[in-house]
Amino acid sequence: MKAVQFVEHGGPAVIEYADAPAPTVGRDEVRVDVKAAALNHLDVWTRRGLPGIDLDLPHTPGSDAAGVVREVGADVTRFEPGDHVAVTAGVSCGDCEFCRHGEPSMCVSYHILGEHVPGVHAEEVAVPEANLVPVPDDVDWTVAGSASLVFGTAWRMLVDRADLGPEESVLVLGASGGVGHAAVQIADHLGAAVFATASTDAKLDHAVDCGADHAIDYTAVDFAGEVRDLTDGRGVDVVVDHVGAETWGDSLKSLAKGGRLVTCGATTGPNPETDVNRIFWNQLEVIGSTMATPGQFDDVLDLVWDGTFEPRIRETLPMSETARAHELLENREGFGKVVVVPDSER
């Protein structure tokens, strides 16, 4: 079979679509013929070489995929050959205090398919039964293969961690990206007033189409000042910031007194300057969030499968062109998700 791989860290040119050993199925694993798989910025960071993560090379990236079950291990009970499934990427130990209390994404040994261990951008993959969710047969493969990581992450951030209410307001940074465009849709679904930032008129139009009430071009105006102007000086109740160092100070400035900043990542760097005085004086909360619990994945993916939420697809490419897919993400070209499909499926 063939798989996306890199044998060294570097730019998109290190990506290959090469022969790889067919996966073997463990007792609690399921072999899936992949029909579609989406990229996330995590794939870019992994390819470049994340500090502190020592990968076995060659490495297959990828945290999102969907396909058809072809084989199940002896202990698998939830799936059988022919089932349509999607991958959820978080792997936990199942036994630590956090796992026992229903918070596997806080597991002491939590890791992510495609980041710490081989991923799912391949023709065939073998993954633990616990990392699969059923997909209705009528759901398009590009939708099934691009929803779980970003919608699960955004759902946990807004519904569980930030506890966003229907009478509140939220600012979503980077609304053209995967987590961003999912967060806009979820916040709108919750009944909140949604402010969104993006860098071009086309991306702003897409954000409005996803449910944003106010779209702000952060390249043309100071977004914190614009938020203050649009809210008569009050600010918003919640900020979704996965950008990090570049936006951190303005994210804090955008919050109303008692507001919450929730973050799941740091695209522009993990060590921002922060205004501690603003945090304590305005009684702000800074909330971290990672991935989602199995129940949260089920809740949000049911709303994807029924069409309430829609992963927007900026481009679908053959897996042999995954290097180009990485360039689309790195260069911030377009709105929404980039999907790759095994060449054998095209």
Coordinates of C-alpha atoms in Angstrom, one line a residue:
M1 CA 0.0 0.0 0.0
K2 CA 1.0 3.7 -0.2
A3 CA 1.2 6.2 2.6
V4 CA 2.2 9.9 3.0
Q5 CA 5.6 10.0 4.7
F6 CA 8.5 12.2 5.5
V7 CA 12.0 10.8 6.3
E8 CA 13.3 14.1 7.6
H9 CA 12.0 17.3 9.0
G10 CA 11.7 20.4 6.8
G11 CA 9.6 22.1 4.2
P12 CA 6.8 20.6 2.1
A13 CA 9.4 19.1 -0.2
V14 CA 10.2 16.4 2.4
I15 CA 6.7 14.9 1.9
E16 CA 6.5 11.7 -0.1
Y17 CA 3.7 9.4 -1.2
A18 CA 5.6 6.1 -1.0
D19 CA 5.2 2.3 -0.5
A20 CA 4.7 1.4 3.2
P21 CA 4.0 -1.9 5.0
A22 CA 0.3 -2.9 5.2
P23 CA -1.0 -2.4 8.7
T24 CA -1.5 -5.4 11.0
V25 CA -4.5 -5.5 13.3
G26 CA -4.2 -5.9 17.0
R27 CA -6.9 -7.4 19.2
D28 CA -8.5 -4.1 19.9
E29 CA -7.9 -2.5 16.5
V30 CA -9.8 -2.0 13.3
R31 CA -8.3 -1.9 9.8
V32 CA -9.9 0.9 7.7
D33 CA -9.6 1.5 4.0
V34 CA -9.3 5.3 3.9
K35 CA -11.5 7.2 1.5
A36 CA -10.7 10.8 2.5
A37 CA -8.4 12.4 5.0
A38 CA -8.0 16.1 6.0
L39 CA -5.0 18.1 7.0
N40 CA -4.6 20.2 10.1
H41 CA -1.9 22.7 11.1
L42 CA -0.7 20.0 13.4
D43 CA 0.5 18.2 10.3
V44 CA 2.6 21.2 9.4
W45 CA 4.2 21.5 12.8
T46 CA 4.9 17.8 12.9
R47 CA 6.6 17.9 9.5
R48 CA 8.7 20.9 10.6
G49 CA 9.7 19.1 13.8
L50 CA 7.8 19.9 17.0
P51 CA 10.2 20.6 19.9
G52 CA 10.1 17.9 22.5
I53 CA 8.7 15.2 20.2
D54 CA 11.1 12.6 19.0
L55 CA 9.5 10.8 16.1
D56 CA 10.5 7.5 14.5
L57 CA 11.2 8.3 10.9
P58 CA 9.8 7.7 8.3
H59 CA 6.7 9.2 9.9
T60 CA 3.1 9.2 8.5
P61 CA 1.2 12.3 9.5
G62 CA -2.5 12.8 9.7
S63 CA -5.1 13.0 12.5
D64 CA -8.3 13.1 10.4
A65 CA -9.6 10.4 8.1
A66 CA -12.7 8.4 7.2
G67 CA -13.3 5.1 5.4
V68 CA -14.7 1.6 5.4
V69 CA -13.9 -1.1 7.9
R70 CA -12.2 -4.0 6.3
E71 CA -11.0 -6.1 9.3
V72 CA -11.6 -6.1 13.1
G73 CA -9.5 -7.5 15.9
A74 CA -10.7 -10.3 18.1
D75 CA -11.8 -8.0 21.0
V76 CA -13.6 -5.4 18.8
T77 CA -17.3 -5.3 19.5
R78 CA -18.6 -2.0 18.1
F79 CA -17.7 -2.4 14.4
E80 CA -17.8 -4.9 11.6
P81 CA -16.5 -5.1 8.0
G82 CA -18.4 -2.7 5.8
D83 CA -19.1 -0.1 8.4
H84 CA -18.4 3.6 7.6
V85 CA -16.2 5.2 10.3
A86 CA -14.3 8.4 11.1
V87 CA -11.1 8.7 13.2
T88 CA -10.9 10.7 16.4
A89 CA -7.2 11.3 17.1
G90 CA -6.7 11.4 20.8
V91 CA -5.3 8.3 22.5
S92 CA -5.5 8.0 26.3
C93 CA -4.4 5.4 28.8
G94 CA -7.9 4.7 30.1
D95 CA -6.8 4.2 33.7
C96 CA -5.4 7.5 35.2
E97 CA -7.4 9.8 37.4
F98 CA -8.5 11.9 34.5
C99 CA -9.6 9.0 32.3
R100 CA -11.5 7.5 35.2
H101 CA -13.4 10.8 35.6
G102 CA -14.4 11.0 32.0
E103 CA -11.6 13.5 30.9
P104 CA -9.3 11.5 28.6
S105 CA -8.0 14.6 26.9
M106 CA -6.3 15.5 30.2
C107 CA -4.8 12.0 30.5
V108 CA -1.2 11.9 31.9
S109 CA -0.1 10.0 28.8
Y110 CA -2.4 11.6 26.2
H111 CA -1.1 11.5 22.7
I112 CA -2.4 12.2 19.2
L113 CA -2.4 10.1 16.1
G114 CA -0.2 11.7 13.5
E115 CA 1.7 13.8 16.1
H116 CA 3.3 11.5 18.6
V117 CA 2.6 8.2 16.8
P118 CA 2.0 7.3 13.1
G119 CA -1.0 9.0 11.6
V120 CA -3.8 8.2 9.1
H121 CA -2.8 9.7 5.8
A122 CA -2.5 6.4 4.0
E123 CA -4.5 4.0 1.9
E124 CA -5.0 1.7 4.9
V125 CA -4.7 2.3 8.6
A126 CA -5.1 0.2 11.8
V127 CA -6.4 2.2 14.8
P128 CA -7.8 1.3 18.2
E129 CA -11.6 0.7 18.2
A130 CA -11.9 3.6 20.8
N131 CA -10.6 6.0 18.1
L132 CA -13.4 5.4 15.7
V133 CA -16.9 6.8 15.5
P134 CA -19.7 5.5 13.2
V135 CA -20.6 7.6 10.1
P136 CA -24.0 7.3 8.4
D137 CA -23.7 5.8 5.0
D138 CA -25.1 8.9 3.2
V139 CA -22.5 11.3 4.6
D140 CA -19.9 12.4 2.0
W141 CA -16.4 11.1 2.5
T142 CA -14.9 14.6 2.4
V143 CA -17.2 15.7 5.2
A144 CA -16.6 12.5 7.3
G145 CA -12.8 12.8 6.8
S146 CA -12.5 16.4 7.8
A147 CA -14.8 17.1 10.7
S148 CA -13.7 15.3 13.9
L149 CA -10.6 17.1 15.0
V150 CA -11.7 20.7 14.4
F151 CA -15.3 20.4 15.3
G152 CA -14.5 18.3 18.4
T153 CA -11.9 20.8 19.5
A154 CA -14.1 23.8 18.9
W155 CA -17.1 22.2 20.6
R156 CA -15.2 21.4 23.8
M157 CA -13.7 24.9 23.8
L158 CA -17.0 26.7 23.6
V159 CA -19.6 24.4 25.1
D160 CA -17.6 22.7 27.9
R161 CA -14.6 24.9 28.8
A162 CA -15.9 28.4 28.1
D163 CA -19.5 27.6 28.8
L164 CA -20.7 30.0 26.1
G165 CA -24.3 31.1 26.7
P166 CA -27.0 32.3 24.2
E167 CA -27.0 35.9 25.4
E168 CA -23.2 36.2 25.2
S169 CA -20.7 37.4 22.6
V170 CA -17.6 35.7 21.3
L171 CA -14.7 36.7 19.2
V172 CA -13.2 33.9 17.0
L173 CA -9.7 34.6 15.7
G174 CA -8.5 33.0 12.5
A175 CA -12.0 32.2 11.3
S176 CA -10.8 30.9 7.9
G177 CA -9.0 28.0 9.5
G178 CA -10.3 24.6 10.5
V179 CA -10.9 25.3 14.2
G180 CA -11.9 28.9 13.5
H181 CA -14.6 28.1 11.0
A182 CA -16.0 25.3 13.2
A183 CA -16.1 27.7 16.2
V184 CA -18.0 30.3 14.2
Q185 CA -20.7 27.8 13.3
I186 CA -20.9 26.4 16.9
A187 CA -21.1 29.8 18.5
D188 CA -23.8 30.8 16.1
H189 CA -25.7 27.6 16.8
L190 CA -25.5 28.4 20.6
G191 CA -27.2 31.7 19.9
A192 CA -24.2 33.9 20.7
A193 CA -23.3 37.1 18.9
V194 CA -20.3 36.2 16.8
F195 CA -17.3 38.4 15.9
A196 CA -14.8 36.8 13.5
T197 CA -11.4 37.9 12.1
A198 CA -9.8 37.0 8.8
S199 CA -7.4 38.5 6.3
T200 CA -9.3 38.9 3.0
D201 CA -12.7 40.0 1.8
A202 CA -13.4 36.5 0.5
K203 CA -12.5 34.9 3.9
L204 CA -14.6 37.5 5.7
D205 CA -17.6 36.7 3.4
H206 CA -17.2 33.0 4.2
A207 CA -17.1 33.7 7.9
V208 CA -20.4 35.6 7.6
D209 CA -21.8 32.7 5.6
C210 CA -20.8 30.4 8.5
G211 CA -22.7 32.6 11.0
A212 CA -20.5 35.5 12.0
D213 CA -22.5 38.7 12.8
H214 CA -19.4 40.9 12.5
A215 CA -16.4 40.2 10.3
I216 CA -13.1 42.1 11.0
D217 CA -10.1 42.3 8.6
Y218 CA -7.3 42.1 11.1
T219 CA -4.8 43.3 8.4
A220 CA -6.7 46.6 8.0
V221 CA -7.7 47.5 11.5
D222 CA -6.8 46.9 15.1
F223 CA -9.2 44.0 15.9
A224 CA -9.3 44.8 19.7
G225 CA -10.2 48.4 19.0
E226 CA -12.8 47.4 16.4
V227 CA -14.4 44.9 18.9
R228 CA -14.5 47.7 21.5
D229 CA -16.1 50.1 19.0
L230 CA -18.7 47.5 17.9
T231 CA -19.6 46.7 21.5
D232 CA -19.8 50.3 22.8
G233 CA -16.6 49.9 24.7
R234 CA -17.7 46.7 26.6
G235 CA -15.8 43.9 24.8
V236 CA -16.9 40.3 24.3
D237 CA -17.6 37.6 26.8
V238 CA -15.3 35.0 25.2
V239 CA -12.3 35.0 22.9
V240 CA -11.3 31.9 21.0
D241 CA -7.5 32.3 20.4
H242 CA -5.5 29.5 18.8
V243 CA -3.0 32.0 17.3
G244 CA -0.8 32.6 20.4
A245 CA 1.9 35.2 20.8
E246 CA 0.9 37.4 17.9
T247 CA -2.6 38.1 19.1
W248 CA -2.5 37.4 22.9
G249 CA -2.4 41.0 24.1
D250 CA -5.2 42.1 21.8
S251 CA -7.3 39.1 22.7
L252 CA -7.1 40.1 26.4
K253 CA -8.0 43.7 25.4
S254 CA -11.0 42.4 23.5
L255 CA -12.6 40.9 26.6
A256 CA -15.3 42.4 28.8
K257 CA -14.9 42.4 32.5
G258 CA -15.2 38.8 33.7
G259 CA -14.5 37.5 30.2
R260 CA -12.9 34.2 29.3
L261 CA -10.1 33.6 26.9
V262 CA -10.0 30.0 25.7
T263 CA -7.1 28.6 23.8
C264 CA -6.3 25.3 22.1
G265 CA -3.0 26.2 20.4
A266 CA -0.3 28.8 19.6
T267 CA 0.3 29.0 15.8
T268 CA 2.5 32.1 16.1
G269 CA 4.4 31.0 19.2
P270 CA 3.7 29.7 22.8
N271 CA 5.3 32.4 24.9
P272 CA 3.4 35.7 24.5
E273 CA 3.9 38.8 26.6
T274 CA 0.8 39.0 28.8
D275 CA -0.8 41.8 30.8
V276 CA -1.2 40.4 34.3
N277 CA -2.7 43.6 35.6
R278 CA -5.5 43.4 33.0
I279 CA -6.2 39.8 33.9
F280 CA -6.6 40.4 37.6
W281 CA -8.2 43.9 37.5
N282 CA -10.8 42.8 34.9
Q283 CA -11.2 39.4 36.6
L284 CA -10.5 37.5 33.4
E285 CA -10.2 33.8 33.0
V286 CA -7.6 32.1 30.8
I287 CA -8.8 28.6 29.9
G288 CA -6.8 25.8 28.1
S289 CA -8.5 23.2 26.0
T290 CA -7.4 20.1 24.1
M291 CA -9.4 17.9 21.7
A292 CA -12.7 16.5 23.1
T293 CA -14.1 13.6 25.2
P294 CA -15.8 10.7 23.4
G295 CA -19.2 12.1 24.4
Q296 CA -18.4 15.6 23.1
F297 CA -17.2 14.1 19.8
D298 CA -20.5 12.2 19.6
D299 CA -22.6 15.3 20.3
V300 CA -20.9 17.6 17.8
L301 CA -20.4 15.0 15.0
D302 CA -24.1 14.1 15.1
L303 CA -24.7 17.7 14.2
V304 CA -22.2 17.4 11.4
W305 CA -23.8 14.2 10.0
D306 CA -27.3 15.8 10.0
G307 CA -26.0 18.9 8.2
T308 CA -26.3 21.4 11.1
F309 CA -22.6 22.1 10.8
E310 CA -20.6 21.9 7.6
P311 CA -16.9 21.4 7.2
R312 CA -16.0 23.9 4.4
I313 CA -13.6 22.4 2.0
R314 CA -11.1 24.7 0.3
E315 CA -9.5 22.0 -1.9
T316 CA -9.5 18.2 -2.4
L317 CA -6.2 16.7 -3.8
P318 CA -4.8 13.3 -4.4
M319 CA -2.6 12.0 -1.6
S320 CA 0.3 12.1 -4.1
E321 CA 0.0 15.9 -3.9
T322 CA 0.0 16.2 -0.1
A323 CA 3.1 18.5 -0.3
R324 CA 0.8 21.0 -2.2
A325 CA -1.8 20.5 0.5
H326 CA 0.8 21.5 3.2
E327 CA 1.6 24.6 1.2
L328 CA -2.1 25.6 1.1
L329 CA -2.1 25.5 4.9
E330 CA 1.3 27.2 5.4
N331 CA 0.4 30.0 3.0
R332 CA -3.1 30.5 4.4
E333 CA -4.6 30.0 1.0
G334 CA -8.4 29.8 1.0
F335 CA -11.1 29.1 3.6
G336 CA -11.7 25.9 5.5
K337 CA -10.2 22.4 5.3
V338 CA -7.8 20.8 2.8
V339 CA -8.6 17.1 2.0
V340 CA -6.5 14.5 0.4
V341 CA -7.8 11.3 -1.1
P342 CA -5.8 8.1 -1.8
D343 CA -4.8 8.0 -5.5
S344 CA -6.4 4.6 -5.7
E345 CA -9.8 6.1 -4.8
R346 CA -9.7 8.8 -7.5

